[in-house]
mmCIF file of C-alpha atoms in Angstrom:
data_model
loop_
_atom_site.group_PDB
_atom_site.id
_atom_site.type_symbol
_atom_site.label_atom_id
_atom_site.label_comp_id
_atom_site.label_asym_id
_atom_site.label_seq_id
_atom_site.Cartn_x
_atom_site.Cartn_y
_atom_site.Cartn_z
ATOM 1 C CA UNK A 258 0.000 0.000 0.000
ATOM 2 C CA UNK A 259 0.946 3.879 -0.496
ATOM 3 C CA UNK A 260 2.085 5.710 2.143
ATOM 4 C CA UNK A 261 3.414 9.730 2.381
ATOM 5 C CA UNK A 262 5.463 11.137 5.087
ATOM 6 C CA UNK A 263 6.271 14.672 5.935
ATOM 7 C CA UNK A 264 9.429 14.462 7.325
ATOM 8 C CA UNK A 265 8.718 17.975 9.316
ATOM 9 C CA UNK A 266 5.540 19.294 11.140
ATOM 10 C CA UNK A 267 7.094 22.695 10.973
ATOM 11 C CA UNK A 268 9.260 24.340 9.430
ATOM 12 C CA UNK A 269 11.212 27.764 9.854
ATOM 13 C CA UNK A 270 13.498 29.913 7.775
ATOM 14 C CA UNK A 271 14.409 33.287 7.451
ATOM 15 C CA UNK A 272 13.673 35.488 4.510
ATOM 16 C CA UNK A 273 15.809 34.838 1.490
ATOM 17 C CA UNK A 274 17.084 31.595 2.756
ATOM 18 C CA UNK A 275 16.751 28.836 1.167
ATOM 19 C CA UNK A 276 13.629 26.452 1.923
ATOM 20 C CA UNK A 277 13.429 22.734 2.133
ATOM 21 C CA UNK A 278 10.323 20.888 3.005
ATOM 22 C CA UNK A 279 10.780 16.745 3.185
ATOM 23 C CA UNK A 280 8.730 14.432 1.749
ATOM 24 C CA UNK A 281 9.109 10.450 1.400
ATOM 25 C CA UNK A 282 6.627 8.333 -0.045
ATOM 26 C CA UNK A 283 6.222 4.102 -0.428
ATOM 27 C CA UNK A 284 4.276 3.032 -3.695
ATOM 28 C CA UNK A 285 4.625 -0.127 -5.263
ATOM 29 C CA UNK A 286 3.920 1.046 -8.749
ATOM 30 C CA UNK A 287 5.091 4.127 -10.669
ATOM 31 C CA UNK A 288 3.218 6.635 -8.269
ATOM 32 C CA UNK A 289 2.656 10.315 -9.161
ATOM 33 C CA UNK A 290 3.578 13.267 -6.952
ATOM 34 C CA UNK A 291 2.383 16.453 -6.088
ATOM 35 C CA UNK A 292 2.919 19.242 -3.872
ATOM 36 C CA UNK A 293 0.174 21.613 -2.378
ATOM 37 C CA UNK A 294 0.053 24.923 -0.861
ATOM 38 C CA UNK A 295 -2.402 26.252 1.152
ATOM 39 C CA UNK A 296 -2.703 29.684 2.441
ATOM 40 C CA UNK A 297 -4.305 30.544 5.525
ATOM 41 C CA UNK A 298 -8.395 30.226 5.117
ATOM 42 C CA UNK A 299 -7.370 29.024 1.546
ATOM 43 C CA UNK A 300 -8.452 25.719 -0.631
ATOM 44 C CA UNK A 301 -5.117 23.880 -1.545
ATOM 45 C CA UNK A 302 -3.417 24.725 -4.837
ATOM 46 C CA UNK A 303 -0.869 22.924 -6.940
ATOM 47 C CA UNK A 304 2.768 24.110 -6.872
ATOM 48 C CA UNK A 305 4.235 21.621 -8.929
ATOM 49 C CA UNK A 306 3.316 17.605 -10.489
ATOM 50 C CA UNK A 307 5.986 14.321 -11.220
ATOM 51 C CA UNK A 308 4.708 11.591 -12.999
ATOM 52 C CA UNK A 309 7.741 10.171 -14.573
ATOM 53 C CA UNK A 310 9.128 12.552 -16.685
ATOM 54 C CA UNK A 311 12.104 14.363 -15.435
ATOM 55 C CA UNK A 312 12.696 14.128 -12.496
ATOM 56 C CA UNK A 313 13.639 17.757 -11.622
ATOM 57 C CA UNK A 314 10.247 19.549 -11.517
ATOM 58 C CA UNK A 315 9.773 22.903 -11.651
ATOM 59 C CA UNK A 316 6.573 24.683 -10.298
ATOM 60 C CA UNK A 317 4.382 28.104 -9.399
ATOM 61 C CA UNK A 318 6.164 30.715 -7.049
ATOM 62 C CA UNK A 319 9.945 29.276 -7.852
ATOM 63 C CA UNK A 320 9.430 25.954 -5.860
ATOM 64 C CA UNK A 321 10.763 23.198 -7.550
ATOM 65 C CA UNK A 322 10.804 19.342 -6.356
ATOM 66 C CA UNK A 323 13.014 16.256 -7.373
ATOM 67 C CA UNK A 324 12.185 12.819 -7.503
ATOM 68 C CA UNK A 325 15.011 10.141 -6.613
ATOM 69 C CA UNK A 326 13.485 7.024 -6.224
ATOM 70 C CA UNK A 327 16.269 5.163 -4.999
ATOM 71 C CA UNK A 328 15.991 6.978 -1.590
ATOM 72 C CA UNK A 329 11.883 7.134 -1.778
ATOM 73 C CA UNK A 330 11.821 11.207 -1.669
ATOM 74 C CA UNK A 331 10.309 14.247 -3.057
ATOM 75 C CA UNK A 332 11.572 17.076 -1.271
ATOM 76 C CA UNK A 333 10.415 20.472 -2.306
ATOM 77 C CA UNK A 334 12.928 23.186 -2.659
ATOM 78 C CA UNK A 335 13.466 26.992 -3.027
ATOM 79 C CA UNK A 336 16.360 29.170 -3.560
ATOM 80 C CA UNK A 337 15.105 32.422 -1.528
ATOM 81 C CA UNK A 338 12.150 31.896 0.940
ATOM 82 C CA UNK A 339 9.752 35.222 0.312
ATOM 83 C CA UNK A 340 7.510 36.389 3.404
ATOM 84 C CA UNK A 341 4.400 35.357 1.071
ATOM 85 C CA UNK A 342 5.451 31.613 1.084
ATOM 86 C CA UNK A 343 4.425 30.944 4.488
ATOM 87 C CA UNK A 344 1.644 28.572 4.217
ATOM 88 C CA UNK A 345 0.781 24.746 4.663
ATOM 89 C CA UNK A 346 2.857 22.056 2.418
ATOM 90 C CA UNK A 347 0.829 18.746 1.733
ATOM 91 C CA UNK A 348 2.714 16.015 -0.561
ATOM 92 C CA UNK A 349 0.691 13.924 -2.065
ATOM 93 C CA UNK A 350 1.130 10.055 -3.947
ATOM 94 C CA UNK A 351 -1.070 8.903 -6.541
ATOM 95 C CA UNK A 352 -1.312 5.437 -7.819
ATOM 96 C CA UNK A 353 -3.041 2.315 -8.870
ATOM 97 C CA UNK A 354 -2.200 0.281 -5.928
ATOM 98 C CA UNK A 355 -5.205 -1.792 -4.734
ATOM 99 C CA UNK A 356 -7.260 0.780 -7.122
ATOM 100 C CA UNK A 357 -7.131 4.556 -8.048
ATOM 101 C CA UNK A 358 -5.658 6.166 -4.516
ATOM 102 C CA UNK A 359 -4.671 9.489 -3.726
ATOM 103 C CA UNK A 360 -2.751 10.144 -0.317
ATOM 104 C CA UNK A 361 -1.795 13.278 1.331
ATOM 105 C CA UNK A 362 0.966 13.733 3.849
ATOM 106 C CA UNK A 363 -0.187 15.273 7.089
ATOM 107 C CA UNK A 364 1.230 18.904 5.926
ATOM 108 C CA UNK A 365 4.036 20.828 6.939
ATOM 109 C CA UNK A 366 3.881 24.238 7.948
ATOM 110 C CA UNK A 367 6.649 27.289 7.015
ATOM 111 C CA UNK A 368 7.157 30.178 8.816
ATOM 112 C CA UNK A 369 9.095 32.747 7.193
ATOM 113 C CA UNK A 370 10.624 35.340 9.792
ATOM 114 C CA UNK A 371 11.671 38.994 8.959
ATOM 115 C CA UNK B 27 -9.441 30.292 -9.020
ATOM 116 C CA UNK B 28 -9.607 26.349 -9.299
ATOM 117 C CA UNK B 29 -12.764 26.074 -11.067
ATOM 118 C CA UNK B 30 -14.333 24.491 -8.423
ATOM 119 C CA UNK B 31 -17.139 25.948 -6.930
ATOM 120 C CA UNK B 32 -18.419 25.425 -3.143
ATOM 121 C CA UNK B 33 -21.601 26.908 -1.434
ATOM 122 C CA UNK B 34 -22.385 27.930 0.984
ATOM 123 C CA UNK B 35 -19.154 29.067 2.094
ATOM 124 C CA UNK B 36 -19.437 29.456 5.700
ATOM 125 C CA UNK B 37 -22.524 27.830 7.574
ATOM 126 C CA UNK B 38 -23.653 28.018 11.439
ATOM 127 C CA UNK B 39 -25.974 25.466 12.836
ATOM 128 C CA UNK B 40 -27.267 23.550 16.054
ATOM 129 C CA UNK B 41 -25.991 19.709 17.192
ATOM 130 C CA UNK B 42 -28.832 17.515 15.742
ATOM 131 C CA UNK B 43 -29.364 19.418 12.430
ATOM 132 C CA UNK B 44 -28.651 18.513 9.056
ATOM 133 C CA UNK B 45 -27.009 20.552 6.193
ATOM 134 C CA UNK B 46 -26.002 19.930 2.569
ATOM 135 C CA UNK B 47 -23.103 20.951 1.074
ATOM 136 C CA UNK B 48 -23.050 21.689 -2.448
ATOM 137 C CA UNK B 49 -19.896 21.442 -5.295
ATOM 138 C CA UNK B 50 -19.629 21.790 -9.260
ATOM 139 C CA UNK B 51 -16.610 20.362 -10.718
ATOM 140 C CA UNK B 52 -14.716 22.080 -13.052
ATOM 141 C CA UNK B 53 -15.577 21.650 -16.567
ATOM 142 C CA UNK B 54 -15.124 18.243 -17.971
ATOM 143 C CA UNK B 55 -13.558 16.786 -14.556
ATOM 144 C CA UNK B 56 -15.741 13.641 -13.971
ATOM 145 C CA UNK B 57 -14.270 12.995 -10.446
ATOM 146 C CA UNK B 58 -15.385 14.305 -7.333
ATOM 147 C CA UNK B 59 -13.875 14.102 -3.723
ATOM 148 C CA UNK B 60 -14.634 15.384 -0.368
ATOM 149 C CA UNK B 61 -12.389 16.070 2.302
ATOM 150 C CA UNK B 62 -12.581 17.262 5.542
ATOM 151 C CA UNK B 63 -10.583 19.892 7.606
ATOM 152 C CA UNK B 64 -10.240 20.017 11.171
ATOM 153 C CA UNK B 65 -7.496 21.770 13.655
ATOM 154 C CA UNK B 66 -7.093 18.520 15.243
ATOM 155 C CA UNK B 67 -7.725 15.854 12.721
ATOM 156 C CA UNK B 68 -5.992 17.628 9.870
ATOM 157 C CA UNK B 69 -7.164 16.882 5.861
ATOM 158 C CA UNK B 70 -9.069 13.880 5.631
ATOM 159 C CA UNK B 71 -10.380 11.756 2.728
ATOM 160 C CA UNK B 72 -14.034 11.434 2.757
ATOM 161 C CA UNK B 73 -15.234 10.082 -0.390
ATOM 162 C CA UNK B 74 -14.842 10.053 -4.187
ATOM 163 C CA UNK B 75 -16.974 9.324 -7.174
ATOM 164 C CA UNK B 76 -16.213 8.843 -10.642
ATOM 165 C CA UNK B 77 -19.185 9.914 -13.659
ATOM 166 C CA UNK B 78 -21.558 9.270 -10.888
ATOM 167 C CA UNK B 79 -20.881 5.963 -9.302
ATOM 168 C CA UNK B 80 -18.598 5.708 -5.951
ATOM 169 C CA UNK B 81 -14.925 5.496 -6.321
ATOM 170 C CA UNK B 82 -12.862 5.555 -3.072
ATOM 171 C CA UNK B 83 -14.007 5.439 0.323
ATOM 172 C CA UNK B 84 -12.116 7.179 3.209
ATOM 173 C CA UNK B 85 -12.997 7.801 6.902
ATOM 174 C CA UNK B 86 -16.511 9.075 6.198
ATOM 175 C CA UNK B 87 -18.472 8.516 9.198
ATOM 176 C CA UNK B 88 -22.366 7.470 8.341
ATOM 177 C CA UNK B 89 -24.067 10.119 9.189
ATOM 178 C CA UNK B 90 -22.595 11.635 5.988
ATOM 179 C CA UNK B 91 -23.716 10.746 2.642
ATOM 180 C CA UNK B 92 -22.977 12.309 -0.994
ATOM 181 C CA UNK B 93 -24.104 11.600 -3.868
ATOM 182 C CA UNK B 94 -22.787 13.135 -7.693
ATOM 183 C CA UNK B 95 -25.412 13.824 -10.205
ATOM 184 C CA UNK B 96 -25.941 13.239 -13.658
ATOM 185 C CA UNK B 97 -24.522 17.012 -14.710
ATOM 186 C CA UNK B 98 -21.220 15.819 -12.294
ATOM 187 C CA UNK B 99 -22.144 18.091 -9.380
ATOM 188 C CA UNK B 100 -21.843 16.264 -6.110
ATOM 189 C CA UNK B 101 -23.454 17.050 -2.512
ATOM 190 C CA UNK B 102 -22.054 16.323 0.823
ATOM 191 C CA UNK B 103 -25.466 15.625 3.453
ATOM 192 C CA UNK B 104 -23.578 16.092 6.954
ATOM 193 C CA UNK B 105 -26.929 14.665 9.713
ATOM 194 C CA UNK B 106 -27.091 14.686 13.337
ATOM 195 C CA UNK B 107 -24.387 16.902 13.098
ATOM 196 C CA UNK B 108 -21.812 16.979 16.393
ATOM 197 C CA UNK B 109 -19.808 19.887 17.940
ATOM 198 C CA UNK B 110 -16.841 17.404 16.527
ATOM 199 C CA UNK B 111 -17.977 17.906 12.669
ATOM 200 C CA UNK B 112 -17.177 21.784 12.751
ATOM 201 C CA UNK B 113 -14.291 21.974 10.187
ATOM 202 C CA UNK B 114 -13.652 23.157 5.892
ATOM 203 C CA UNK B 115 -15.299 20.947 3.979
ATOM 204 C CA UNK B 116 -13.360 20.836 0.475
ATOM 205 C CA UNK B 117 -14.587 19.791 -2.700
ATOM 206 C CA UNK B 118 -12.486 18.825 -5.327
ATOM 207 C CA UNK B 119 -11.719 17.679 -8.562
ATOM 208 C CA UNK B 120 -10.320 15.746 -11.550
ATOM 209 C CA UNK B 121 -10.029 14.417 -15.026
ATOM 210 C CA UNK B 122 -10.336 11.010 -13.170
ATOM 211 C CA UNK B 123 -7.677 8.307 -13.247
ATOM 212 C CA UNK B 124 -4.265 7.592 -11.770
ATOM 213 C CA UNK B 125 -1.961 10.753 -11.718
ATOM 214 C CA UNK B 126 -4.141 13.437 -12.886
ATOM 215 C CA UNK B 127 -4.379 16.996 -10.834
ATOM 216 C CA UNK B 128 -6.595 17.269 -8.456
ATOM 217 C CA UNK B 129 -7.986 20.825 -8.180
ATOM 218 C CA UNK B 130 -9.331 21.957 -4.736
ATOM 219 C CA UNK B 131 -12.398 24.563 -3.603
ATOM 220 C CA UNK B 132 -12.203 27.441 -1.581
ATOM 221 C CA UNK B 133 -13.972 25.115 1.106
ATOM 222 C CA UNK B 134 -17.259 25.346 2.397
ATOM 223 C CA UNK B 135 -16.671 26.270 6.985
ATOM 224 C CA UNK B 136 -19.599 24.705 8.929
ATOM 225 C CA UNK B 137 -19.657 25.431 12.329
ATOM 226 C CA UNK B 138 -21.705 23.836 14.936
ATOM 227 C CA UNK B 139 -22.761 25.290 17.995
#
């Protein structure tokens, strides 16, 4: 079975730092990945999508996310934290194990300080 | 803007009652899915459908139905509603099918008092 883990609960950097939020996943097919954002009072939103292409993605905002399989991950990245990135993370798996499943981590929040 | 639309957005109402909640896809996603939002509980997986028929079932208690209509729109019936069930309700939606982008709704809040 699928299975998503945030490596963090929270997360803190200063501005213009760079950002790394961890992400591991266990899918016994060729999953999908995602990463979501989701601003205070917000529905979640899409930063960026893997499904087997390269494995460097690059999404919304300057966030960008690479998949190595061999070590199970998906960590999302970014150069220079901005004040207007601090938000809730989700990582998410998507596959065909035991049917059509979509599973989201349990989120990981970013503070950006001043 | 997602494309998904939610009403009502915010909703207040007594232990006991019962409230739909109301979601159109966006155009030509044929899958549905409800999650639920709590402080304490975090994003949880309620239920999908697929053109209509059930898809996926997650920790949807049963005093909560849904059901998605022939024109894809879906409603979430939350009864005997608890203090416990106050949370964002999000609908969301896809193409259908392993891998595709799910799109999320601005949430409907219910609060029960």
């Amino acid at each position: 079975a699928q299975s998503v883990t945030q490596l963090d609960s929270h997360v803190s950097v200063s501005e213009g730092t760079p950002v790394l939020l961890r992400c591991n996943y266990s899918s016994s097919y060729s999953p999908s990945l995602f990463w979501y954002v989701q601003h205070p009072n917000k529905g979640l939103q899409l930063l960026l999508k893997y499904t087997s292409a390269a494995t460097l993605v690059k999404g919304i905002n300057g966030f960008e996310a690479e998949f190595k399989k061999s070590e199970t991950s998906f960590h999302l990245t970014k150069p220079s934290a901005h004040m207007s990135d601090a938000a809730e993370y989700f990582c998410v798996v998507s596959d065909l194990d035991g049917g059509f499943k979509t599973i989201f981590g349990a989120g990981t929040r970013l503070f950006v300080k001043a | 803007d997602s494309g998904v639309t939610q009403t009502p957005k915010h909703l207040i109402t007594a232990t006991g009652q019962r409230v739909t909640l109301r979601c159109s896809p966006r155009s030509g996603d044929l899958s549905v899915y409800w999650y639920q939002q709590s402080l304490d509980q975090g994003l949880q997986f309620l239920i999908q459908y697929y053109n209509g028929e059930e898809r996926a079932k997650g920790n949807i208690l049963e005093r909560f139905s849904a059901q998605q209509f022939p024109d894809l729109h879906s409603e979430l019936n939350l009864s005997s509603l608890e203090l416990g069930d106050s949370a964002l309700y999000f609908c969301a939606s896809s193409v259908g099918g392993q891998g595709n982008t799910i799109y999320f709704g601005e949430g409907s809040w219910l609060t029960v008092v």
